[in-house]
């Protein structure tokens, strides 16, 4: 069953999303060679709690941290730890906050110091995939329109679209129905209606789309060892189109501004 959210619930999710976005911005500013992923996790936990939220990931199916920090061939769900970031790494940070019972979930991939042109291209295209997926979230469109838009853009650039992990509904739980694949066909799946809140999260690979899980039981890596990127937002479908609840002040694609929620009621 796919639950639609009331205007009031979406307002709460926007407040949750503002905390997540602010703390992710702080983390992005802290990323540089010499910083460990555990240092970033500490910024996340202290930042979220300092703003009155709860780190959603902590304890989720036993997950031991407040962020996922996935480096290079790691696609998602890397556990923060001793790893020290090096110039040229690609780092994906995924972060979630629960505020007043409502979750927001967002992720970015950034370069550590100077990165290769090819790596930058992967980041740019993956962020564009997210924006195109969001643009497809007009009321009256269908779920498959999101994945179709993401997939077409990634594959046009010769990249792989991870199949085994998908976006999802978001609400009082981080993962609600429906699943939101990053591949699919236009016009298929449920109709998108005002009040639907989704996490759209393209996971795009430089090579083959196949992935495997490391022995820690969490870290998802590309099977071929090539780079991956991951961008994610929590977005509400409204009568006025999609509204990004995790919009940041920093590092957004220019198109993201079109989807800024008004500070009024947003359904
Ligand atoms: N935030 C991830 C997602 O985008 C899930 C993280 S699982 C956790 O769906 F265990 F790390 F919390
Ligand atoms: Co996430
Ligand atoms: Co998610």
Short mmCIF file of N, CA, C and O and ligand atoms in Angstrom, two decimals, residues 57 60 63 68 77 94 105 168 174-175 201 218 230 232, ligand 1:
data_model
loop_
_atom_site.label_atom_id
_atom_site.label_comp_id
_atom_site.label_asym_id
_atom_site.label_seq_id
_atom_site.Cartn_x
_atom_site.Cartn_y
_atom_site.Cartn_z
N UNK A 57 19.84 6.43 10.43
CA UNK A 57 20.54 5.20 10.03
C UNK A 57 21.01 4.40 11.24
O UNK A 57 21.08 3.17 11.18
N UNK A 60 19.58 1.06 12.33
CA UNK A 60 18.66 0.54 11.31
C UNK A 60 19.14 -0.84 10.85
O UNK A 60 20.22 -0.94 10.27
N UNK A 63 22.64 -1.17 11.70
CA UNK A 63 23.69 -0.31 11.10
C UNK A 63 24.33 0.53 12.20
O UNK A 63 23.64 1.12 13.03
N UNK A 68 26.28 6.81 5.64
CA UNK A 68 27.03 5.85 4.84
C UNK A 68 28.10 6.65 4.11
O UNK A 68 27.80 7.73 3.56
N UNK A 77 26.28 2.32 1.18
CA UNK A 77 26.27 1.60 2.46
C UNK A 77 27.66 1.30 3.00
O UNK A 77 27.81 0.38 3.83
N UNK A 94 25.71 9.46 2.36
CA UNK A 94 24.26 9.31 2.45
C UNK A 94 23.90 9.56 3.91
O UNK A 94 24.58 9.06 4.82
N UNK A 105 15.94 11.70 3.69
CA UNK A 105 17.04 10.82 3.24
C UNK A 105 17.67 11.46 2.01
O UNK A 105 16.96 11.75 1.03
N UNK A 168 12.75 4.72 -3.04
CA UNK A 168 11.67 4.21 -2.17
C UNK A 168 10.78 5.33 -1.69
O UNK A 168 11.19 6.51 -1.71
N UNK A 174 12.04 4.98 6.92
CA UNK A 174 12.95 5.39 5.84
C UNK A 174 12.56 4.71 4.53
O UNK A 174 12.59 5.35 3.49
N UNK A 175 12.23 3.44 4.62
CA UNK A 175 11.91 2.69 3.40
C UNK A 175 10.44 2.28 3.42
O UNK A 175 10.04 1.38 4.16
N UNK A 201 17.07 8.00 -6.05
CA UNK A 201 18.50 7.87 -5.76
C UNK A 201 19.26 7.06 -6.81
O UNK A 201 19.60 5.90 -6.58
N UNK A 218 27.39 -5.05 4.59
CA UNK A 218 26.77 -3.77 4.22
C UNK A 218 27.31 -3.17 2.91
O UNK A 218 26.53 -2.81 2.05
N UNK A 230 26.45 8.29 -6.55
CA UNK A 230 25.11 8.17 -5.95
C UNK A 230 24.65 9.55 -5.51
O UNK A 230 25.34 10.21 -4.72
N UNK A 232 20.96 11.53 -4.12
CA UNK A 232 19.61 11.22 -3.63
C UNK A 232 18.95 12.46 -3.04
O UNK A 232 19.61 13.25 -2.35
N1 LIG B 1 19.81 5.88 3.11
C1 LIG B 1 19.94 4.63 2.41
C2 LIG B 1 18.96 4.72 1.28
O1 LIG B 1 19.08 5.65 0.55
C3 LIG B 1 19.77 3.45 3.30
C4 LIG B 1 20.80 3.39 4.34
S1 LIG B 1 20.68 1.90 5.17
C5 LIG B 1 21.44 2.23 6.63
O2 LIG B 1 18.00 4.03 1.14
F1 LIG B 1 21.43 1.12 7.27
F2 LIG B 1 22.63 2.68 6.42
F3 LIG B 1 20.76 3.12 7.29
#
